[in-house]
Amino acid sequence: MAFEGLSERLQKAFSGLRRKGKVTEADVRDSMREIRLALLEADVNFGVVKEFVKNVREKAVGAEVLESLSPAQQIIKIVNDELTATMGEAAVPLNKSPHIPTIIMMVGLQGAGKTTTVGKLSKRLIQQEKARPLLIAADVYRPAAIDQLQVVGKSVGVPVFEMGTDTDPREIVRQGLAQAALQHNDYVIIDTAGRLQIDEKLMTELADIKDIAHPNEILLVVDSMTGQAATDVAKGFDERLDITGVVLTKLDGDTRGGAALSIRKVTGKPIKFIGQGEKMDALDVFYPDRMANRILGMGDMLTLIDKAQQNFDEKQATEMADKIKENTFDFNDFLDQMAQVQSMGPMEDIMKMIPGMANNPAMKNFKMDPKDIAHMKAIVYSMTPAEREQPDLLNPSRRRRLAAGSGRPIVEVNRMIKQFNASKKMMNQMYKGNFQGMEGLMGGGVKGRLGKMAMNSMIKKQKKNKKKRLKHAKNFKS
């Protein structure tokens, strides 16, 4: 998973500070050395590392830090703030045209994931804005590039304008834009050609397409696994095209983090999206503060909440919240919840977004086998309707029947029911705002408070939405 090596090294740098009641300048100096090595190992640009360490050291040796009651937490906060600043402070939205269509030009080297990102962005625009995009196939050089874009377009329900491989890309773009005007498409996304390296022919063609299309957004798609080399690619494209933003792909792979931590500082251009997976919905807005939290092992509750809101049906979520509050959550709800959680992505990635879990030793090799979920479902499907609604009915003889019916060992049946009851109790406590006994889950210090704040925010939002709906229903009746 992305940033694991960097996260582990930074945690090691902070571990010595956490054990000290007071921190000296020598302690800070030793920690800065570890942080510097961690960033260099993550393939962060040397100039960026030098400035980062300098800024952190200057802030960390201040009297208010060295003489505070919790200097380690203060220094971690300084590093967190500096990481956020290095990656760009805040999320940057897409540039939009005051009148349709908004034109987005996708550029980048061959193999960076440009065409897949075109599909992901299209799906996002449809889901978020009910947009009607048109894709223009302007890559006539790579074998099957047009076919790939058509397959991607079909998978997300978006039309593709193409004129084959014998037409000049400039003419394809001209006619594609004319087609978008006739069809009143509100977005046009141009999938341009890439090369294995930057060359003059490629750049001239892209510059010509820019002059023809006058794009509102020129997004550079960069493979984050290329590390510091990604900054050189970004500089080359920016110098010729004046890019407006960056999309980092393959962030779910063995990414050291150099690209994410270097590109904004080196080019001055924001990272707007990150791709984490092959599925068409695996494109997320890049939030520098959330990424900094993840790098420091503080989790990413806000992104987890965003994912939940996108994937969970609001009516079902409200009904589920009522059941949790009234402690009537049953195995039917458990099946529904399992299906919705699965739609959010791999369980191990979701777990690591919870504060305190990212660097938990128990999570190091945690993998949720899809077979395990299938086994749990088999156990639930072996229950009678009454047993699903009233889990307390599951006495030893009924559990033996479930084991036989699902083909699972009795110990597995018992373990699942025990976990279900524990989860039910914990969810009820969390809904009431009682986090007692959950310090191990949330973690202590800064990350624990962040987790509790995010959880409370989610619960308050749920209650507020419920009040709004009740008020609306009351007004409608009157």
mmCIF file of N, CA and C in Angstrom, residues 100-223:
data_model
loop_
_atom_site.group_PDB
_atom_site.id
_atom_site.type_symbol
_atom_site.label_atom_id
_atom_site.label_comp_id
_atom_site.label_asym_id
_atom_site.label_seq_id
_atom_site.Cartn_x
_atom_site.Cartn_y
_atom_site.Cartn_z
ATOM 1 N N ILE A 100 -21.014 25.863 -21.340
ATOM 2 C CA ILE A 100 -20.637 24.518 -21.783
ATOM 3 C C ILE A 100 -20.024 24.576 -23.179
ATOM 4 N N PRO A 101 -19.098 23.635 -23.495
ATOM 5 C CA PRO A 101 -18.610 22.586 -22.605
ATOM 6 C C PRO A 101 -17.351 23.012 -21.854
ATOM 7 N N THR A 102 -17.132 22.387 -20.718
ATOM 8 C CA THR A 102 -15.833 22.471 -20.047
ATOM 9 C C THR A 102 -14.923 21.462 -20.731
ATOM 10 N N ILE A 103 -13.777 21.914 -21.189
ATOM 11 C CA ILE A 103 -12.875 21.041 -21.965
ATOM 12 C C ILE A 103 -11.677 20.641 -21.102
ATOM 13 N N ILE A 104 -11.481 19.343 -20.988
ATOM 14 C CA ILE A 104 -10.383 18.796 -20.195
ATOM 15 C C ILE A 104 -9.454 18.027 -21.127
ATOM 16 N N MET A 105 -8.197 18.388 -21.121
ATOM 17 C CA MET A 105 -7.194 17.735 -21.961
ATOM 18 C C MET A 105 -6.311 16.869 -21.062
ATOM 19 N N MET A 106 -6.272 15.568 -21.332
ATOM 20 C CA MET A 106 -5.475 14.642 -20.524
ATOM 21 C C MET A 106 -4.152 14.376 -21.239
ATOM 22 N N VAL A 107 -3.038 14.599 -20.532
ATOM 23 C CA VAL A 107 -1.713 14.382 -21.123
ATOM 24 C C VAL A 107 -0.870 13.522 -20.183
ATOM 25 N N GLY A 108 0.226 12.979 -20.723
ATOM 26 C CA GLY A 108 1.107 12.166 -19.895
ATOM 27 C C GLY A 108 1.871 11.153 -20.717
ATOM 28 N N LEU A 109 2.820 10.481 -20.086
ATOM 29 C CA LEU A 109 3.599 9.475 -20.780
ATOM 30 C C LEU A 109 2.783 8.209 -20.986
ATOM 31 N N GLN A 110 3.207 7.416 -21.957
ATOM 32 C CA GLN A 110 2.540 6.145 -22.242
ATOM 33 C C GLN A 110 2.671 5.214 -21.034
ATOM 34 N N GLY A 111 1.554 4.578 -20.664
ATOM 35 C CA GLY A 111 1.582 3.626 -19.558
ATOM 36 C C GLY A 111 1.275 4.221 -18.196
ATOM 37 N N ALA A 112 1.013 5.532 -18.154
ATOM 38 C CA ALA A 112 0.734 6.184 -16.866
ATOM 39 C C ALA A 112 -0.690 5.932 -16.389
ATOM 40 N N GLY A 113 -1.570 5.484 -17.305
ATOM 41 C CA GLY A 113 -2.965 5.237 -16.928
ATOM 42 C C GLY A 113 -3.909 6.325 -17.381
ATOM 43 N N LYS A 114 -3.546 7.004 -18.477
ATOM 44 C CA LYS A 114 -4.341 8.141 -18.982
ATOM 45 C C LYS A 114 -5.762 7.724 -19.373
ATOM 46 N N THR A 115 -5.853 6.679 -20.218
ATOM 47 C CA THR A 115 -7.162 6.283 -20.743
ATOM 48 C C THR A 115 -8.082 5.791 -19.625
ATOM 49 N N THR A 116 -7.534 5.013 -18.710
ATOM 50 C CA THR A 116 -8.334 4.540 -17.568
ATOM 51 C C THR A 116 -8.813 5.718 -16.732
ATOM 52 N N THR A 117 -7.926 6.711 -16.544
ATOM 53 C CA THR A 117 -8.289 7.895 -15.759
ATOM 54 C C THR A 117 -9.388 8.697 -16.445
ATOM 55 N N VAL A 118 -9.376 8.730 -17.791
ATOM 56 C CA VAL A 118 -10.448 9.404 -18.539
ATOM 57 C C VAL A 118 -11.796 8.784 -18.170
ATOM 58 N N GLY A 119 -11.842 7.447 -18.130
ATOM 59 C CA GLY A 119 -13.078 6.760 -17.761
ATOM 60 C C GLY A 119 -13.491 7.038 -16.331
ATOM 61 N N LYS A 120 -12.521 7.007 -15.420
ATOM 62 C CA LYS A 120 -12.812 7.257 -14.004
ATOM 63 C C LYS A 120 -13.355 8.674 -13.794
ATOM 64 N N LEU A 121 -12.721 9.639 -14.456
ATOM 65 C CA LEU A 121 -13.153 11.031 -14.315
ATOM 66 C C LEU A 121 -14.559 11.211 -14.898
ATOM 67 N N SER A 122 -14.824 10.555 -16.029
ATOM 68 C CA SER A 122 -16.164 10.632 -16.637
ATOM 69 C C SER A 122 -17.220 10.112 -15.671
ATOM 70 N N LYS A 123 -16.936 8.952 -15.074
ATOM 71 C CA LYS A 123 -17.907 8.369 -14.148
ATOM 72 C C LYS A 123 -18.125 9.282 -12.954
ATOM 73 N N ARG A 124 -17.049 9.877 -12.464
ATOM 74 C CA ARG A 124 -17.160 10.782 -11.315
ATOM 75 C C ARG A 124 -18.046 11.983 -11.661
ATOM 76 N N LEU A 125 -17.846 12.547 -12.846
ATOM 77 C CA LEU A 125 -18.638 13.714 -13.260
ATOM 78 C C LEU A 125 -20.121 13.351 -13.417
ATOM 79 N N ILE A 126 -20.379 12.146 -13.928
ATOM 80 C CA ILE A 126 -21.767 11.692 -14.067
ATOM 81 C C ILE A 126 -22.412 11.536 -12.700
ATOM 82 N N GLN A 127 -21.688 10.894 -11.767
ATOM 83 C CA GLN A 127 -22.242 10.646 -10.434
ATOM 84 C C GLN A 127 -22.409 11.928 -9.631
ATOM 85 N N GLN A 128 -21.403 12.820 -9.699
ATOM 86 C CA GLN A 128 -21.404 14.003 -8.851
ATOM 87 C C GLN A 128 -22.237 15.147 -9.440
ATOM 88 N N GLU A 129 -22.231 15.269 -10.767
ATOM 89 C CA GLU A 129 -22.861 16.441 -11.389
ATOM 90 C C GLU A 129 -23.941 16.089 -12.411
ATOM 91 N N LYS A 130 -24.217 14.781 -12.543
ATOM 92 C CA LYS A 130 -25.166 14.327 -13.576
ATOM 93 C C LYS A 130 -24.748 14.881 -14.950
ATOM 94 N N ALA A 131 -23.449 14.871 -15.192
ATOM 95 C CA ALA A 131 -22.881 15.444 -16.415
ATOM 96 C C ALA A 131 -23.132 14.540 -17.620
ATOM 97 N N ARG A 132 -22.967 15.116 -18.819
ATOM 98 C CA ARG A 132 -23.084 14.388 -20.082
ATOM 99 C C ARG A 132 -21.785 14.593 -20.867
ATOM 100 N N PRO A 133 -20.746 13.836 -20.512
ATOM 101 C CA PRO A 133 -19.450 14.049 -21.166
ATOM 102 C C PRO A 133 -19.377 13.414 -22.552
ATOM 103 N N LEU A 134 -18.437 13.912 -23.341
ATOM 104 C CA LEU A 134 -18.068 13.292 -24.610
ATOM 105 C C LEU A 134 -16.557 13.064 -24.557
ATOM 106 N N LEU A 135 -16.129 11.866 -24.927
ATOM 107 C CA LEU A 135 -14.701 11.550 -24.961
ATOM 108 C C LEU A 135 -14.197 11.646 -26.393
ATOM 109 N N ILE A 136 -13.037 12.253 -26.579
ATOM 110 C CA ILE A 136 -12.434 12.366 -27.910
ATOM 111 C C ILE A 136 -11.176 11.505 -27.950
ATOM 112 N N ALA A 137 -11.143 10.559 -28.881
ATOM 113 C CA ALA A 137 -10.006 9.639 -29.024
ATOM 114 C C ALA A 137 -8.955 10.275 -29.936
ATOM 115 N N ALA A 138 -7.977 10.963 -29.328
ATOM 116 C CA ALA A 138 -6.949 11.671 -30.107
ATOM 117 C C ALA A 138 -5.606 10.951 -30.086
ATOM 118 N N ASP A 139 -5.578 9.716 -29.579
ATOM 119 C CA ASP A 139 -4.343 8.927 -29.605
ATOM 120 C C ASP A 139 -4.444 7.957 -30.780
ATOM 121 N N VAL A 140 -3.781 8.286 -31.890
ATOM 122 C CA VAL A 140 -3.863 7.450 -33.098
ATOM 123 C C VAL A 140 -2.604 6.602 -33.284
ATOM 124 N N TYR A 141 -1.702 6.639 -32.306
ATOM 125 C CA TYR A 141 -0.417 5.960 -32.460
ATOM 126 C C TYR A 141 -0.328 4.642 -31.691
ATOM 127 N N ARG A 142 -0.774 4.642 -30.459
ATOM 128 C CA ARG A 142 -0.642 3.426 -29.655
ATOM 129 C C ARG A 142 -1.610 2.360 -30.162
ATOM 130 N N PRO A 143 -1.134 1.148 -30.369
ATOM 131 C CA PRO A 143 -2.025 0.075 -30.853
ATOM 132 C C PRO A 143 -3.228 -0.111 -29.933
ATOM 133 N N ALA A 144 -4.391 -0.155 -30.536
ATOM 134 C CA ALA A 144 -5.656 -0.408 -29.810
ATOM 135 C C ALA A 144 -6.027 0.673 -28.804
ATOM 136 N N ALA A 145 -5.410 1.859 -28.888
ATOM 137 C CA ALA A 145 -5.741 2.940 -27.944
ATOM 138 C C ALA A 145 -7.200 3.372 -28.097
ATOM 139 N N ILE A 146 -7.654 3.474 -29.358
ATOM 140 C CA ILE A 146 -9.040 3.884 -29.613
ATOM 141 C C ILE A 146 -10.008 2.814 -29.114
ATOM 142 N N ASP A 147 -9.658 1.542 -29.369
ATOM 143 C CA ASP A 147 -10.501 0.434 -28.891
ATOM 144 C C ASP A 147 -10.604 0.452 -27.371
ATOM 145 N N GLN A 148 -9.478 0.711 -26.711
ATOM 146 C CA GLN A 148 -9.478 0.749 -25.245
ATOM 147 C C GLN A 148 -10.392 1.861 -24.730
ATOM 148 N N LEU A 149 -10.309 3.036 -25.369
ATOM 149 C CA LEU A 149 -11.147 4.154 -24.937
ATOM 150 C C LEU A 149 -12.627 3.833 -25.162
ATOM 151 N N GLN A 150 -12.938 3.138 -26.252
ATOM 152 C CA GLN A 150 -14.330 2.767 -26.514
ATOM 153 C C GLN A 150 -14.852 1.782 -25.469
ATOM 154 N N VAL A 151 -13.997 0.839 -25.081
ATOM 155 C CA VAL A 151 -14.384 -0.120 -24.032
ATOM 156 C C VAL A 151 -14.621 0.609 -22.715
ATOM 157 N N VAL A 152 -13.705 1.542 -22.389
ATOM 158 C CA VAL A 152 -13.834 2.333 -21.159
ATOM 159 C C VAL A 152 -15.094 3.184 -21.202
ATOM 160 N N GLY A 153 -15.318 3.855 -22.337
ATOM 161 C CA GLY A 153 -16.503 4.695 -22.493
ATOM 162 C C GLY A 153 -17.786 3.904 -22.329
ATOM 163 N N LYS A 154 -17.828 2.716 -22.935
ATOM 164 C CA LYS A 154 -19.021 1.866 -22.838
ATOM 165 C C LYS A 154 -19.268 1.441 -21.394
ATOM 166 N N SER A 155 -18.184 1.141 -20.657
ATOM 167 C CA SER A 155 -18.330 0.669 -19.277
ATOM 168 C C SER A 155 -18.921 1.729 -18.354
ATOM 169 N N VAL A 156 -18.731 3.015 -18.695
ATOM 170 C CA VAL A 156 -19.276 4.089 -17.856
ATOM 171 C C VAL A 156 -20.455 4.808 -18.531
ATOM 172 N N GLY A 157 -20.835 4.321 -19.710
ATOM 173 C CA GLY A 157 -21.988 4.897 -20.400
ATOM 174 C C GLY A 157 -21.727 6.253 -21.024
ATOM 175 N N VAL A 158 -20.524 6.456 -21.582
ATOM 176 C CA VAL A 158 -20.171 7.749 -22.176
ATOM 177 C C VAL A 158 -19.796 7.546 -23.647
ATOM 178 N N PRO A 159 -20.338 8.368 -24.569
ATOM 179 C CA PRO A 159 -19.998 8.220 -25.993
ATOM 180 C C PRO A 159 -18.557 8.637 -26.286
ATOM 181 N N VAL A 160 -17.979 8.003 -27.304
ATOM 182 C CA VAL A 160 -16.603 8.292 -27.719
ATOM 183 C C VAL A 160 -16.610 8.772 -29.169
ATOM 184 N N PHE A 161 -15.987 9.925 -29.421
ATOM 185 C CA PHE A 161 -15.845 10.427 -30.792
ATOM 186 C C PHE A 161 -14.492 9.977 -31.317
ATOM 187 N N GLU A 162 -14.511 9.255 -32.434
ATOM 188 C CA GLU A 162 -13.241 8.805 -33.036
ATOM 189 C C GLU A 162 -13.349 8.833 -34.562
ATOM 190 N N MET A 163 -12.200 8.951 -35.201
ATOM 191 C CA MET A 163 -12.143 8.982 -36.665
ATOM 192 C C MET A 163 -11.079 8.014 -37.179
ATOM 193 N N GLY A 164 -10.787 6.999 -36.377
ATOM 194 C CA GLY A 164 -9.793 6.005 -36.787
ATOM 195 C C GLY A 164 -8.378 6.478 -36.564
ATOM 196 N N THR A 165 -7.441 5.706 -37.115
ATOM 197 C CA THR A 165 -6.016 5.993 -36.884
ATOM 198 C C THR A 165 -5.345 6.708 -38.062
ATOM 199 N N ASP A 166 -6.106 6.959 -39.136
ATOM 200 C CA ASP A 166 -5.501 7.587 -40.315
ATOM 201 C C ASP A 166 -5.730 9.095 -40.390
ATOM 202 N N THR A 167 -6.438 9.638 -39.401
ATOM 203 C CA THR A 167 -6.723 11.080 -39.382
ATOM 204 C C THR A 167 -5.799 11.779 -38.392
ATOM 205 N N ASP A 168 -5.384 12.989 -38.734
ATOM 206 C CA ASP A 168 -4.509 13.761 -37.852
ATOM 207 C C ASP A 168 -5.250 14.077 -36.546
ATOM 208 N N PRO A 169 -4.584 13.899 -35.394
ATOM 209 C CA PRO A 169 -5.231 14.163 -34.107
ATOM 210 C C PRO A 169 -5.817 15.569 -33.985
ATOM 211 N N ARG A 170 -5.199 16.533 -34.637
ATOM 212 C CA ARG A 170 -5.687 17.912 -34.577
ATOM 213 C C ARG A 170 -7.085 18.010 -35.213
ATOM 214 N N GLU A 171 -7.254 17.319 -36.356
ATOM 215 C CA GLU A 171 -8.546 17.329 -37.038
ATOM 216 C C GLU A 171 -9.596 16.566 -36.236
ATOM 217 N N ILE A 172 -9.160 15.493 -35.586
ATOM 218 C CA ILE A 172 -10.079 14.717 -34.735
ATOM 219 C C ILE A 172 -10.625 15.606 -33.620
ATOM 220 N N VAL A 173 -9.740 16.389 -33.019
ATOM 221 C CA VAL A 173 -10.157 17.278 -31.920
ATOM 222 C C VAL A 173 -11.105 18.350 -32.443
ATOM 223 N N ARG A 174 -10.803 18.956 -33.608
ATOM 224 C CA ARG A 174 -11.682 19.985 -34.190
ATOM 225 C C ARG A 174 -13.100 19.441 -34.393
ATOM 226 N N GLN A 175 -13.183 18.284 -35.031
ATOM 227 C CA GLN A 175 -14.498 17.729 -35.344
ATOM 228 C C GLN A 175 -15.199 17.194 -34.085
ATOM 229 N N GLY A 176 -14.403 16.713 -33.145
ATOM 230 C CA GLY A 176 -14.987 16.248 -31.881
ATOM 231 C C GLY A 176 -15.632 17.383 -31.107
ATOM 232 N N LEU A 177 -14.984 18.531 -31.105
ATOM 233 C CA LEU A 177 -15.542 19.705 -30.417
ATOM 234 C C LEU A 177 -16.814 20.192 -31.119
ATOM 235 N N ALA A 178 -16.818 20.104 -32.452
ATOM 236 C CA ALA A 178 -18.025 20.491 -33.201
ATOM 237 C C ALA A 178 -19.182 19.552 -32.865
ATOM 238 N N GLN A 179 -18.863 18.262 -32.714
ATOM 239 C CA GLN A 179 -19.883 17.276 -32.336
ATOM 240 C C GLN A 179 -20.428 17.565 -30.943
ATOM 241 N N ALA A 180 -19.551 17.923 -30.011
ATOM 242 C CA ALA A 180 -19.969 18.236 -28.635
ATOM 243 C C ALA A 180 -20.890 19.447 -28.619
ATOM 244 N N ALA A 181 -20.602 20.432 -29.487
ATOM 245 C CA ALA A 181 -21.455 21.628 -29.562
ATOM 246 C C ALA A 181 -22.852 21.267 -30.059
ATOM 247 N N LEU A 182 -22.917 20.374 -31.059
ATOM 248 C CA LEU A 182 -24.217 19.947 -31.591
ATOM 249 C C LEU A 182 -25.026 19.162 -30.556
ATOM 250 N N GLN A 183 -24.325 18.338 -29.788
ATOM 251 C CA GLN A 183 -24.981 17.458 -28.804
ATOM 252 C C GLN A 183 -25.194 18.131 -27.453
ATOM 253 N N HIS A 184 -24.647 19.347 -27.291
ATOM 254 C CA HIS A 184 -24.739 20.090 -26.031
ATOM 255 C C HIS A 184 -24.140 19.306 -24.850
ATOM 256 N N ASN A 185 -23.000 18.655 -25.108
ATOM 257 C CA ASN A 185 -22.286 17.989 -24.015
ATOM 258 C C ASN A 185 -21.722 19.044 -23.083
ATOM 259 N N ASP A 186 -21.833 18.802 -21.765
ATOM 260 C CA ASP A 186 -21.316 19.817 -20.841
ATOM 261 C C ASP A 186 -19.846 19.608 -20.480
ATOM 262 N N TYR A 187 -19.287 18.423 -20.799
ATOM 263 C CA TYR A 187 -17.851 18.175 -20.621
ATOM 264 C C TYR A 187 -17.314 17.486 -21.866
ATOM 265 N N VAL A 188 -16.106 17.867 -22.261
ATOM 266 C CA VAL A 188 -15.371 17.164 -23.310
ATOM 267 C C VAL A 188 -14.020 16.781 -22.717
ATOM 268 N N ILE A 189 -13.698 15.486 -22.795
ATOM 269 C CA ILE A 189 -12.409 15.012 -22.277
ATOM 270 C C ILE A 189 -11.610 14.451 -23.441
ATOM 271 N N ILE A 190 -10.441 15.038 -23.681
ATOM 272 C CA ILE A 190 -9.600 14.647 -24.818
ATOM 273 C C ILE A 190 -8.503 13.698 -24.341
ATOM 274 N N ASP A 191 -8.523 12.482 -24.876
ATOM 275 C CA ASP A 191 -7.497 11.487 -24.542
ATOM 276 C C ASP A 191 -6.377 11.608 -25.573
ATOM 277 N N THR A 192 -5.284 12.256 -25.192
ATOM 278 C CA THR A 192 -4.188 12.509 -26.140
ATOM 279 C C THR A 192 -3.168 11.378 -26.114
ATOM 280 N N ALA A 193 -2.250 11.436 -27.078
ATOM 281 C CA ALA A 193 -1.212 10.410 -27.194
ATOM 282 C C ALA A 193 -0.116 10.621 -26.157
ATOM 283 N N GLY A 194 0.541 9.525 -25.827
ATOM 284 C CA GLY A 194 1.712 9.595 -24.949
ATOM 285 C C GLY A 194 2.889 8.924 -25.620
ATOM 286 N N ARG A 195 4.046 9.077 -25.064
ATOM 287 C CA ARG A 195 5.245 8.374 -25.549
ATOM 288 C C ARG A 195 5.904 7.727 -24.337
ATOM 289 N N LEU A 196 6.946 6.955 -24.585
ATOM 290 C CA LEU A 196 7.690 6.377 -23.462
ATOM 291 C C LEU A 196 8.569 7.433 -22.808
ATOM 292 N N GLN A 197 8.827 8.523 -23.513
ATOM 293 C CA GLN A 197 9.562 9.646 -22.945
ATOM 294 C C GLN A 197 9.104 10.922 -23.671
ATOM 295 N N ILE A 198 9.448 12.055 -23.095
ATOM 296 C CA ILE A 198 9.066 13.329 -23.719
ATOM 297 C C ILE A 198 9.895 13.534 -24.981
ATOM 298 N N ASP A 199 9.230 13.855 -26.114
ATOM 299 C CA ASP A 199 9.974 14.186 -27.332
ATOM 300 C C ASP A 199 9.322 15.384 -28.023
ATOM 301 N N GLU A 200 10.040 15.964 -28.944
ATOM 302 C CA GLU A 200 9.610 17.205 -29.593
ATOM 303 C C GLU A 200 8.331 17.026 -30.401
ATOM 304 N N LYS A 201 8.220 15.880 -31.100
ATOM 305 C CA LYS A 201 7.036 15.633 -31.932
ATOM 306 C C LYS A 201 5.775 15.580 -31.061
ATOM 307 N N LEU A 202 5.872 14.871 -29.941
ATOM 308 C CA LEU A 202 4.733 14.754 -29.018
ATOM 309 C C LEU A 202 4.334 16.126 -28.501
ATOM 310 N N MET A 203 5.305 16.904 -28.053
ATOM 311 C CA MET A 203 5.009 18.197 -27.444
ATOM 312 C C MET A 203 4.424 19.191 -28.455
ATOM 313 N N THR A 204 4.915 19.145 -29.684
ATOM 314 C CA THR A 204 4.371 20.032 -30.724
ATOM 315 C C THR A 204 2.909 19.702 -30.991
ATOM 316 N N GLU A 205 2.613 18.402 -31.086
ATOM 317 C CA GLU A 205 1.228 17.977 -31.329
ATOM 318 C C GLU A 205 0.321 18.402 -30.174
ATOM 319 N N LEU A 206 0.775 18.203 -28.940
ATOM 320 C CA LEU A 206 -0.035 18.571 -27.780
ATOM 321 C C LEU A 206 -0.248 20.082 -27.712
ATOM 322 N N ALA A 207 0.801 20.840 -28.042
ATOM 323 C CA ALA A 207 0.679 22.306 -28.038
ATOM 324 C C ALA A 207 -0.335 22.760 -29.093
ATOM 325 N N ASP A 208 -0.336 22.092 -30.250
ATOM 326 C CA ASP A 208 -1.301 22.426 -31.315
ATOM 327 C C ASP A 208 -2.733 22.113 -30.857
ATOM 328 N N ILE A 209 -2.911 20.957 -30.204
ATOM 329 C CA ILE A 209 -4.242 20.583 -29.717
ATOM 330 C C ILE A 209 -4.716 21.586 -28.667
ATOM 331 N N LYS A 210 -3.796 22.036 -27.842
ATOM 332 C CA LYS A 210 -4.147 23.057 -26.839
ATOM 333 C C LYS A 210 -4.640 24.332 -27.524
ATOM 334 N N ASP A 211 -3.951 24.753 -28.591
ATOM 335 C CA ASP A 211 -4.344 25.969 -29.314
ATOM 336 C C ASP A 211 -5.715 25.814 -29.983
ATOM 337 N N ILE A 212 -6.030 24.598 -30.423
ATOM 338 C CA ILE A 212 -7.316 24.349 -31.079
ATOM 339 C C ILE A 212 -8.451 24.291 -30.057
ATOM 340 N N ALA A 213 -8.208 23.562 -28.952
ATOM 341 C CA ALA A 213 -9.285 23.269 -27.993
ATOM 342 C C ALA A 213 -9.481 24.346 -26.930
ATOM 343 N N HIS A 214 -8.426 25.117 -26.635
ATOM 344 C CA HIS A 214 -8.465 26.094 -25.536
ATOM 345 C C HIS A 214 -9.041 25.441 -24.264
ATOM 346 N N PRO A 215 -8.398 24.382 -23.776
ATOM 347 C CA PRO A 215 -8.951 23.638 -22.632
ATOM 348 C C PRO A 215 -8.997 24.464 -21.353
ATOM 349 N N ASN A 216 -10.028 24.218 -20.562
ATOM 350 C CA ASN A 216 -10.122 24.846 -19.239
ATOM 351 C C ASN A 216 -9.202 24.156 -18.248
ATOM 352 N N GLU A 217 -8.882 22.901 -18.553
ATOM 353 C CA GLU A 217 -8.078 22.092 -17.636
ATOM 354 C C GLU A 217 -7.133 21.220 -18.458
ATOM 355 N N ILE A 218 -5.832 21.276 -18.146
ATOM 356 C CA ILE A 218 -4.863 20.352 -18.733
ATOM 357 C C ILE A 218 -4.321 19.508 -17.586
ATOM 358 N N LEU A 219 -4.778 18.271 -17.506
ATOM 359 C CA LEU A 219 -4.399 17.390 -16.404
ATOM 360 C C LEU A 219 -3.286 16.450 -16.839
ATOM 361 N N LEU A 220 -2.190 16.487 -16.116
ATOM 362 C CA LEU A 220 -1.071 15.581 -16.368
ATOM 363 C C LEU A 220 -1.269 14.321 -15.537
ATOM 364 N N VAL A 221 -1.319 13.174 -16.205
ATOM 365 C CA VAL A 221 -1.478 11.894 -15.509
ATOM 366 C C VAL A 221 -0.100 11.295 -15.281
ATOM 367 N N VAL A 222 0.219 11.046 -14.009
ATOM 368 C CA VAL A 222 1.555 10.583 -13.631
ATOM 369 C C VAL A 222 1.453 9.275 -12.859
ATOM 370 N N ASP A 223 2.286 8.318 -13.226
ATOM 371 C CA ASP A 223 2.382 7.048 -12.505
ATOM 372 C C ASP A 223 3.159 7.298 -11.215
#
